[in-house]
XYZ file of C-alpha atoms in Angstrom:
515
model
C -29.758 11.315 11.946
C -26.590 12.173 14.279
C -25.434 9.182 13.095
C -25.634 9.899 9.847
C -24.417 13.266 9.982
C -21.203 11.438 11.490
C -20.805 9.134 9.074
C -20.636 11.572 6.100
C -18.557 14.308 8.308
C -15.743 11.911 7.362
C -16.097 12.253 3.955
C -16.623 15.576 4.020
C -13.404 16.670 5.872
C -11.242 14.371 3.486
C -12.999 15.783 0.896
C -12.121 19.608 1.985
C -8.300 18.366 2.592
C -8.101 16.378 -1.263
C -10.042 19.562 -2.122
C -7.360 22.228 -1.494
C -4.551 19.721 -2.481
C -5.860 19.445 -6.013
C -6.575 22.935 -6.187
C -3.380 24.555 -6.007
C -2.131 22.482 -8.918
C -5.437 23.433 -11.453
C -5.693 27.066 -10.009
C -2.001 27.987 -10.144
C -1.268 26.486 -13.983
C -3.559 29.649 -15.514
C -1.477 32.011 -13.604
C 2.113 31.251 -14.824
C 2.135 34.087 -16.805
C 1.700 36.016 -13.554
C 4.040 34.013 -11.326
C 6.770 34.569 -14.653
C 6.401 38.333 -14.063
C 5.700 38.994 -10.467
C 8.467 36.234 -9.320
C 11.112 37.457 -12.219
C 11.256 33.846 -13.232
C 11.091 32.072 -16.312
C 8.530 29.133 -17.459
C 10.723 26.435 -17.255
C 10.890 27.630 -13.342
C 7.004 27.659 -12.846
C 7.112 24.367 -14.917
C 9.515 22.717 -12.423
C 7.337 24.257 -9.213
C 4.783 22.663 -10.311
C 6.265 19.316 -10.920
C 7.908 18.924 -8.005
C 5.134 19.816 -5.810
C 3.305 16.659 -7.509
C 6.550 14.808 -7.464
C 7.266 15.612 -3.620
C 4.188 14.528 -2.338
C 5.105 11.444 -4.860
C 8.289 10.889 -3.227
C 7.272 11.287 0.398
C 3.845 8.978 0.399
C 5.216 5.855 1.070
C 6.764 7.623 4.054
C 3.066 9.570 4.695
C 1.132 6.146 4.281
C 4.025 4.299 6.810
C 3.532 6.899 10.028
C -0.426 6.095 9.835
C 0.842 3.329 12.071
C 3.170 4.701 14.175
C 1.205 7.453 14.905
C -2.030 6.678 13.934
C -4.337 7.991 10.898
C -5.608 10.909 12.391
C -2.487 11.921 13.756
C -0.889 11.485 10.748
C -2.995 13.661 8.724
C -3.153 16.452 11.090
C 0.287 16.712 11.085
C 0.458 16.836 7.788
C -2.463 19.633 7.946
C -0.484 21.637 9.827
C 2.792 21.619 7.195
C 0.815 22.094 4.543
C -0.928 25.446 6.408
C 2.811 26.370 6.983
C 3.874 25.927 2.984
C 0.839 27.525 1.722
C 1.774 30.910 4.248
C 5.240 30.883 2.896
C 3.783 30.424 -0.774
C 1.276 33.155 -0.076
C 3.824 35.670 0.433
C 6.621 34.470 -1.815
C 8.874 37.663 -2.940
C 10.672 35.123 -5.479
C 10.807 31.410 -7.200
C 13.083 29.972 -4.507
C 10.195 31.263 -1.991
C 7.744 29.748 -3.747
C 9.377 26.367 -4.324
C 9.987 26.135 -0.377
C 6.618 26.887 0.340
C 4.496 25.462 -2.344
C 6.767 22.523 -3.409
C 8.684 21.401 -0.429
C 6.432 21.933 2.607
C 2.841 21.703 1.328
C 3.716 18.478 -0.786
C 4.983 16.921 2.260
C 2.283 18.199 4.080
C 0.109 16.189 1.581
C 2.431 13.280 1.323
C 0.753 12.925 5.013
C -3.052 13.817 4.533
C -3.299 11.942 1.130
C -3.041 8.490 1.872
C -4.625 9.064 5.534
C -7.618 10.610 3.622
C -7.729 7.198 1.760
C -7.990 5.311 4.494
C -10.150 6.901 6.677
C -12.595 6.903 4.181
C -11.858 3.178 3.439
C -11.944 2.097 7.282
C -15.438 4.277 7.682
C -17.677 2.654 5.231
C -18.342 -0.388 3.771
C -20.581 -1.611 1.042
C -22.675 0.625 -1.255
C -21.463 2.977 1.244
C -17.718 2.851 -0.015
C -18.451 2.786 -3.452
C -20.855 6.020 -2.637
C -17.768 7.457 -0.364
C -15.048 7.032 -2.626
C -17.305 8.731 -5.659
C -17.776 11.577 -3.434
C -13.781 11.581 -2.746
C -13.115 11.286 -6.567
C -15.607 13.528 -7.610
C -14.306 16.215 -5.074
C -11.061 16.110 -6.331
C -12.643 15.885 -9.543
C -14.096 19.623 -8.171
C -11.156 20.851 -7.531
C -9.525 20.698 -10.866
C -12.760 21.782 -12.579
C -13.212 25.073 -10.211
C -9.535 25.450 -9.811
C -8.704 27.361 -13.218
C -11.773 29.572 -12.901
C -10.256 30.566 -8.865
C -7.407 31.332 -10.257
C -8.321 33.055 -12.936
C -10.379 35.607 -10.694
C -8.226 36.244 -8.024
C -5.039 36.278 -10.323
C -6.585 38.521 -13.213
C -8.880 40.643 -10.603
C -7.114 40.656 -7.031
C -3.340 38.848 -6.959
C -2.622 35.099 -7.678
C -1.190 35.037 -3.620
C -5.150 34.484 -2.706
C -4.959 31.139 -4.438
C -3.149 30.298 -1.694
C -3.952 32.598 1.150
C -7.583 31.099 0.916
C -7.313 27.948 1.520
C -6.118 28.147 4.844
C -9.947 29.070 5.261
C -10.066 25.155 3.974
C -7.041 24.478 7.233
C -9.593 26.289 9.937
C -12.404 24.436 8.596
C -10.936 20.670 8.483
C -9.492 21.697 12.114
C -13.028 22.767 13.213
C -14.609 19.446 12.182
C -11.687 17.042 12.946
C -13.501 15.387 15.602
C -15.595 13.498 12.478
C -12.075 11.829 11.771
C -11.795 8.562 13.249
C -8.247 7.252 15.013
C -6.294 3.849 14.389
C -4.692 2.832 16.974
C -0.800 2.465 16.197
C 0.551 -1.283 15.150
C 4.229 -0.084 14.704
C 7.048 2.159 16.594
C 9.587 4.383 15.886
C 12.419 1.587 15.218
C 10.380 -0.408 13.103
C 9.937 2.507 10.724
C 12.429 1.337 7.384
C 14.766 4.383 7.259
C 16.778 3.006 4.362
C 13.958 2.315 2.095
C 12.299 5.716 3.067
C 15.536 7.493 1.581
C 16.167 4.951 -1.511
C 12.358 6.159 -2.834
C 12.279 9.275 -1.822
C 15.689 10.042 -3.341
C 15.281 7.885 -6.784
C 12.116 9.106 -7.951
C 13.348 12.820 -7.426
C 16.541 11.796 -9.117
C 14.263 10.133 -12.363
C 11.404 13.555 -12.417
C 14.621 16.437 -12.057
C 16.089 14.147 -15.048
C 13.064 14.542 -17.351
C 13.002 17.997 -16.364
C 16.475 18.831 -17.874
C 15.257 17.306 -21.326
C 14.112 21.415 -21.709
C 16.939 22.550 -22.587
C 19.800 20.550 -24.555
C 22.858 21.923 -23.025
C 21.311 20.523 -19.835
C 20.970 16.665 -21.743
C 24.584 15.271 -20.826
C 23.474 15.250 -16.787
C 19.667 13.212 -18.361
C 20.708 9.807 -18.706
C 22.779 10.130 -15.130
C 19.623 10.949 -13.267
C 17.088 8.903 -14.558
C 19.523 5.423 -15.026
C 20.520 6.632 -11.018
C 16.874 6.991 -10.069
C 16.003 3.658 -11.873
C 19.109 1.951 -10.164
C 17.445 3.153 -6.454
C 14.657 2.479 -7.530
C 15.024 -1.515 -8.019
C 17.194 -1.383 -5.378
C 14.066 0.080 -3.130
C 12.084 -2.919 -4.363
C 15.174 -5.763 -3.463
C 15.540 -4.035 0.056
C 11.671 -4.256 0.607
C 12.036 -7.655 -0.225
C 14.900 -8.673 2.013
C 12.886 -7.020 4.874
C 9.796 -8.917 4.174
C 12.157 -12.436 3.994
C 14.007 -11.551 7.333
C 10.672 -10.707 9.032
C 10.903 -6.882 9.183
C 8.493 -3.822 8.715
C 9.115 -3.203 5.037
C 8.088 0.628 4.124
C 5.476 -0.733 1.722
C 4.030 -4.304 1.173
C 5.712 -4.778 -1.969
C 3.651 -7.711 -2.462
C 0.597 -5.938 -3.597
C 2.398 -4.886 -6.557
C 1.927 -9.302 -7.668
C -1.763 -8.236 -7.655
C -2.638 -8.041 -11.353
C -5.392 -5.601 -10.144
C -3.448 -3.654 -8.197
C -0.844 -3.285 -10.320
C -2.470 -2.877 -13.524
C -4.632 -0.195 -11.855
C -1.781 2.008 -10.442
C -0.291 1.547 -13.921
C -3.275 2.753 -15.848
C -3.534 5.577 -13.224
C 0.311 6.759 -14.155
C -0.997 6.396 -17.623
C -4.078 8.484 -17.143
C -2.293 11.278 -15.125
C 0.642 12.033 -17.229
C -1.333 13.599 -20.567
C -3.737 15.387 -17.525
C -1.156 16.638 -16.409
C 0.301 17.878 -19.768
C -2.885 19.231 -20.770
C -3.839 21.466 -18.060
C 0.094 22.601 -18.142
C 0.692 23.446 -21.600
C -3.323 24.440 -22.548
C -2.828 27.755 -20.607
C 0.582 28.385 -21.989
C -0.481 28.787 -25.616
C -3.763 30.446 -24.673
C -1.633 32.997 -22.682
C 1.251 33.555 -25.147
C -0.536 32.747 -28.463
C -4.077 34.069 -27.760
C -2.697 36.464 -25.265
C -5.552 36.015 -23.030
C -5.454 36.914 -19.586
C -5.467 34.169 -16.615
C -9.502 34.786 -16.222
C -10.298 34.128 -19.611
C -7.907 31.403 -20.137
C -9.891 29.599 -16.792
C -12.943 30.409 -18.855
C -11.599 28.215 -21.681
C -10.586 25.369 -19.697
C -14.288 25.252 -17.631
C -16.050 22.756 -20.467
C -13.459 20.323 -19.573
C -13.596 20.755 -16.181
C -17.158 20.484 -15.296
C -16.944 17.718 -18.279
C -14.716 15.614 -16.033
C -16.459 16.926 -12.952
C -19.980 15.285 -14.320
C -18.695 12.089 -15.563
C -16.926 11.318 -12.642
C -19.962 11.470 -10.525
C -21.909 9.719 -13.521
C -18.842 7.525 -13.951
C -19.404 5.999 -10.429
C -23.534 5.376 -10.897
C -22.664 3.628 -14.331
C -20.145 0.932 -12.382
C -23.016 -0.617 -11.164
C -24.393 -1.621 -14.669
C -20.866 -1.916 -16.586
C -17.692 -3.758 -15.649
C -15.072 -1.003 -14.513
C -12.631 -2.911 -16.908
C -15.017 -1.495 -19.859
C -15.330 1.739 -18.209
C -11.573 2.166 -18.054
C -11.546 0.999 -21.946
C -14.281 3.628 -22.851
C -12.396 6.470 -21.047
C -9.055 5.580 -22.642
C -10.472 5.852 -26.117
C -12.490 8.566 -25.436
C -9.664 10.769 -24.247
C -7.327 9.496 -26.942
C -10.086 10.747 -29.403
C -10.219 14.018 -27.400
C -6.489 14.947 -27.328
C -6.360 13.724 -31.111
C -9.353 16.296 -32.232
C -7.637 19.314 -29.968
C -3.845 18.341 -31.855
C -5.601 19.845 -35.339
C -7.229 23.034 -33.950
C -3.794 24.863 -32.420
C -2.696 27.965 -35.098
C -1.685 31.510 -34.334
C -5.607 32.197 -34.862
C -6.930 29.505 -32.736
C -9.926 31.154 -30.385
C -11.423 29.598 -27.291
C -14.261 28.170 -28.965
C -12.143 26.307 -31.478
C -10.593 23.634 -28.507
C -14.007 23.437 -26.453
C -15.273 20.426 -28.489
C -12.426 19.190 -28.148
C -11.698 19.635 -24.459
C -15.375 18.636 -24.152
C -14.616 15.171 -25.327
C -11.361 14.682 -23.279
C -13.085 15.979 -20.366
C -15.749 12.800 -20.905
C -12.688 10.616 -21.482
C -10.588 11.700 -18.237
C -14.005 11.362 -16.367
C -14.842 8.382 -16.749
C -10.932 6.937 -15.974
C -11.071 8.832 -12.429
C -14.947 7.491 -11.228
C -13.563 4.314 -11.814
C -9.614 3.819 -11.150
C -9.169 4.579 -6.792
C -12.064 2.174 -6.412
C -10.745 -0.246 -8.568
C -7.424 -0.568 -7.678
C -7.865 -0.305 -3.862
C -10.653 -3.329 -4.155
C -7.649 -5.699 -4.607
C -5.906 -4.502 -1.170
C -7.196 -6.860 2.588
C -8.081 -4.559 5.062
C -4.888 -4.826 6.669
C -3.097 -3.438 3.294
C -5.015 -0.456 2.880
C -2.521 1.347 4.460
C 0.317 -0.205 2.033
C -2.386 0.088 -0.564
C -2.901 3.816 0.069
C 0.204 4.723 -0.010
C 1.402 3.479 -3.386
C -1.794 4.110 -5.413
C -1.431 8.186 -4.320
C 2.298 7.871 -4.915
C 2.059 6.267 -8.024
C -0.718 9.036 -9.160
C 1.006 12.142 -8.279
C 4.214 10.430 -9.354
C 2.197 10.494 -13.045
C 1.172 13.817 -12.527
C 4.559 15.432 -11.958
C 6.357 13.294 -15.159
C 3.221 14.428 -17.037
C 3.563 18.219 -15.981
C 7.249 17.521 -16.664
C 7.242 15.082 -19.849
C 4.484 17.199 -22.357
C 5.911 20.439 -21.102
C 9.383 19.517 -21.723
C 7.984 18.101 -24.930
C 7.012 21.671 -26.030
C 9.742 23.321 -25.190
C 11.435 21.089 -27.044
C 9.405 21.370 -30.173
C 9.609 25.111 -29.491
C 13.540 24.859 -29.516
C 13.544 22.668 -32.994
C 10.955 24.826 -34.432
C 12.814 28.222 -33.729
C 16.065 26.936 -35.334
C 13.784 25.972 -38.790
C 12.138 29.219 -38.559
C 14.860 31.416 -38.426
C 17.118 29.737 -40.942
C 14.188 30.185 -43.485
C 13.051 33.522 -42.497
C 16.457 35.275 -43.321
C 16.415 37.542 -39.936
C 20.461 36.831 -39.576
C 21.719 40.398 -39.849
C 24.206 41.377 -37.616
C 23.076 38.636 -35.317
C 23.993 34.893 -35.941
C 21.519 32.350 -35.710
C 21.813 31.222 -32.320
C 22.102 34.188 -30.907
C 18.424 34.988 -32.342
C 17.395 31.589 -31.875
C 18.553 32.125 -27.741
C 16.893 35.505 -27.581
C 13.521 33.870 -28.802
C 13.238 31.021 -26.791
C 13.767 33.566 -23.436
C 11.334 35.658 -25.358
C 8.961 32.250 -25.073
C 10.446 31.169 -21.530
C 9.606 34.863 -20.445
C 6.040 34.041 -21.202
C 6.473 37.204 -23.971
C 5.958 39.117 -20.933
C 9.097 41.277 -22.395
C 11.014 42.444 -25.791
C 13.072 39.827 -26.911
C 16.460 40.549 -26.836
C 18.794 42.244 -29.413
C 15.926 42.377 -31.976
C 15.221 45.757 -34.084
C 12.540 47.265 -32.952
C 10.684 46.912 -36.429
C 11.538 43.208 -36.438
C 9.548 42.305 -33.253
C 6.316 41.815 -34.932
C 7.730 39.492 -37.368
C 9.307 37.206 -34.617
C 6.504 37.519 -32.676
C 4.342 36.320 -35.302
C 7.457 33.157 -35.721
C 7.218 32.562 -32.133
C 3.692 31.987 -32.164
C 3.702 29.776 -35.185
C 6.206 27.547 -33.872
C 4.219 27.748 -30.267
C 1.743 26.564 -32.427
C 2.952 23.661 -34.493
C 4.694 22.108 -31.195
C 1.267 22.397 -29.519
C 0.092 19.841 -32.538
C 2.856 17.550 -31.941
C 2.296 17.783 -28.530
C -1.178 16.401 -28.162
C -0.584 13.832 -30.965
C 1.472 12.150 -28.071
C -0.867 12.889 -25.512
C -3.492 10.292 -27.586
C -0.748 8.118 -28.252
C -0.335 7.897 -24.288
C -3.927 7.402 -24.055
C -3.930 4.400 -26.638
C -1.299 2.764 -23.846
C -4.225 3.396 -21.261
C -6.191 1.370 -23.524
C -3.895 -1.349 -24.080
C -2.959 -2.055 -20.360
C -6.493 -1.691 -19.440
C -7.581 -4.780 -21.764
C -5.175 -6.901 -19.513
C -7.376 -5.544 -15.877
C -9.840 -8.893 -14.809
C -13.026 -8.258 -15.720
C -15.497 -8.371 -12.627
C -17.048 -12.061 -12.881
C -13.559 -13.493 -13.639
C -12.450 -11.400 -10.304
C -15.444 -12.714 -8.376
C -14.594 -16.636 -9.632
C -11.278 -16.389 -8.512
C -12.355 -15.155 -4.629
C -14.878 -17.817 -4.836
């Protein structure tokens, strides 16, 4: 029984650390109305917060999955326990936007750059069999828990207490992981300090920030000349990563990452499809809460409420996702889920108006949360089957980076994709509607999109007083019809996921080529 006990403690103390690293992500995106108001900041602020926490922890996982052996795994991850307890402090009591990006961003993504791929591993090294496949559910279907209870959290404590407890609470989580860390197993180190690949570290860290803060300036088109800089630099460092990894793996030297894993058509295919699969998750649990908080005006509670069929949606068909490997290829799986959450994001693109209610998206959300489901039971299990034992490391490392690297482009592609579609909109509104007065048309069209950056948490600008409801009623219209377009890309995304999936070996083909 003790033996037992120790064998799932593992599990259960990665599962509290992925559990408070997803949840600050799910909670926090039903609060931005809050965090607009409280901080004095705008939503393309909160929208870049949130992005670059994903995109940090992105950006420094390599790095994270590297020092497992310097310093070992469980070093490694406490160390990155104890940054991340010192971000989400500094996030808890955040007086402003540049507070919150230090804390929340900065140091808790690097703090998680460090658990994440440790938490991987650990569980990987610990169990083997049916009991991996049964560990790994449990890890998926954790974080899968943490998304689905995150928007609900942060809907109480931001609509009944202050959104600060969000983070304040889970060092409850820290105290917890630190009280059962003797359930965490050591490696013993295979590298030292010198060995550790200081270039590459700085050419991926530094390129994918360089390619997210890019897509991130798409929001607004006097920021568009500086674009195509960023992401051709990022793309630039980024090959140049991959050549240097190379040239360290010809002349014999510690590369940061075994590059060679990415000539695994398993591996590779199944990071890919897991970029694919996080980028219109991303979107959809960014922008959802946007238009249910400026359109529908409802408050962060309510707006958890009407995200909770999708969550427990994906929460149950992960877990079911996992049981139904063992009668279906994961290939087919992966297929089903694609289409499934194509057909989802398709259905919710025709129900956003300026009368949508909550229960006009839950079939929809019902059916993406089915979709989504099904991709995460099946896609860390997959792809990490194609890694030796001696890559999981290497293996770790890129499949968490590659995920949260989706994430933050997704948070940062579909929101910049409404804004956008908010910006075009306004401009055809207001030349039709015949509000220039005394005001020209981009000065209206500037004090509405602030108005919609401002979450409509204030008047807009220089607009009679008798004119507001009319452009509030525009705003929300336009909100509206970008929403559509929105989610019409979000299926099209999820087609790709379908595509690239067909091209994953199915598992007899797999099992003749071992053989």
């Amino acid at each position: 029984m003790g033996e037992d006990q120790y064998k799932w403690g593992v599990v259960i103390v990665a599962c509290l650390a992925v559990f408070i690293i997803v949840l600050d992500s799910s909670a926090m995106n039903v609060a931005i109305t809050a965090l607009v108001k409280d901080l004095n900041t705008t939503l393309s602020m909160i929208q870049a917060i949130i992005a670059l926490y994903a995109l940090i922890i992105a950006s420094f996982m390599l790095l994270g999955s590297k020092l497992q052996d310097i310093l070992g795994r469980k070093k490694t991850f406490l160390t990155g326990l104890f940054i991340y307890a010192s971000g989400t402090t500094i996030a808890t009591l955040s007086i402003n936007a540049p507070m919150l990006l230090l804390g929340w961003a900065v140091l808790e993504g690097i703090g998680a750059a460090l658990m994440l791929p440790a938490t991987t591993t650990i569980v990987g090294a610990s169990y083997e069999g049916k009991d991996k496949i049964t560990a790994f559910g449990i890890w998926g279907g954790i974080a899968a828990m943490g998304a689905a209870i995150g928007p609900i959290v942060g809907g109480v404590f931001t609509t009944y207490f202050t959104w600060r407890l969000v983070f304040g609470s889970e060092l409850i989580f820290v105290a917890a992981i630190l009280i059962f860390r003797r359930y965490l197993t050591e490696s013993q180190p295979t590298l030292k300090w010198k060995d550790l690949d200081v270039v590459g570290t700085i050419l991926s860290i530094v390129s994918l920030v360089l390619i997210v803060l890019g897509i991130l300036l798409l929001s607004k088109p006097q920021n568009w000349a500086y674009v195509s800089v960023l992401v051709v630099s990022g793309s630039i460092l980024f090959v140049l990563f991959l050549l240097w990894q190379r040239r360290r793996i010809n002349q014999g030297l510690e590369p940061l990452s075994d590059i060679s894993l990415l000539k695994n058509r398993i591996f590779g295919l199944g990071n890919i499809n897991s970029v694919i699969q996080q980028i219109p998750l991303a979107g959809f649990l960014f922008i959802i809460p946007v238009f249910l908080q400026q359109v529908t005006h409802l408050d962060a509670f309510m707006t958890g409420l009407a995200l909770l069929p999708a969550s427990i949606t994906i929460l149950v068909f992960s877990l079911l996702g996992a049981k139904l490997s063992s009668r279906l290829d994961p290939k087919y799986i992966l297929m089903i889920g694609f289409l499934v959450s194509a057909l989802g994001t398709w259905i919710l693109g025709g129900t956003f108006n300026i009368n949508t209610q909550i229960a006009d998206i839950v079939p929809g959300t019902i059916v993406f949360g089915v979709g989504v489901g099904l991709l995460l039971s099946q896609l860390t299990n997959l792809t990490m089957s194609a890694a030796r034992s001696d890559q999981e490391s290497d293996a770790a490392g890129f499949l968490n980076a590659f995920k949260n690297l989706g994430y933050s482009m997704g948070t940062a592609l579909i929101g910049v994709l409404l804004l956008l579609g908010v910006f075009w909109g306004l401009t055809s509104s207001i030349e039709s509607s015949g509000l220039a007065g005394n005001m020209t048309t981009q000065e209206i069209h500037d004090s509405l999109f602030d108005y919609v950056e401002k979450m409509q948490t204030t008047s807009p600008e220089n607009i009679p007083a008798n004119l507001v409801p009319q452009v509030t009623q525009m705003v929300d219209s336009t909100i509206s019809s970008a929403m559509q377009m929105t989610f019409n890309v979000l299926a099209l995304i999820f087609f790709l996921g379908f595509v690239t999936s067909i091209f994953i070996p199915s598992r007899k083909k797999t099992t003749k080529l071992i053989r």
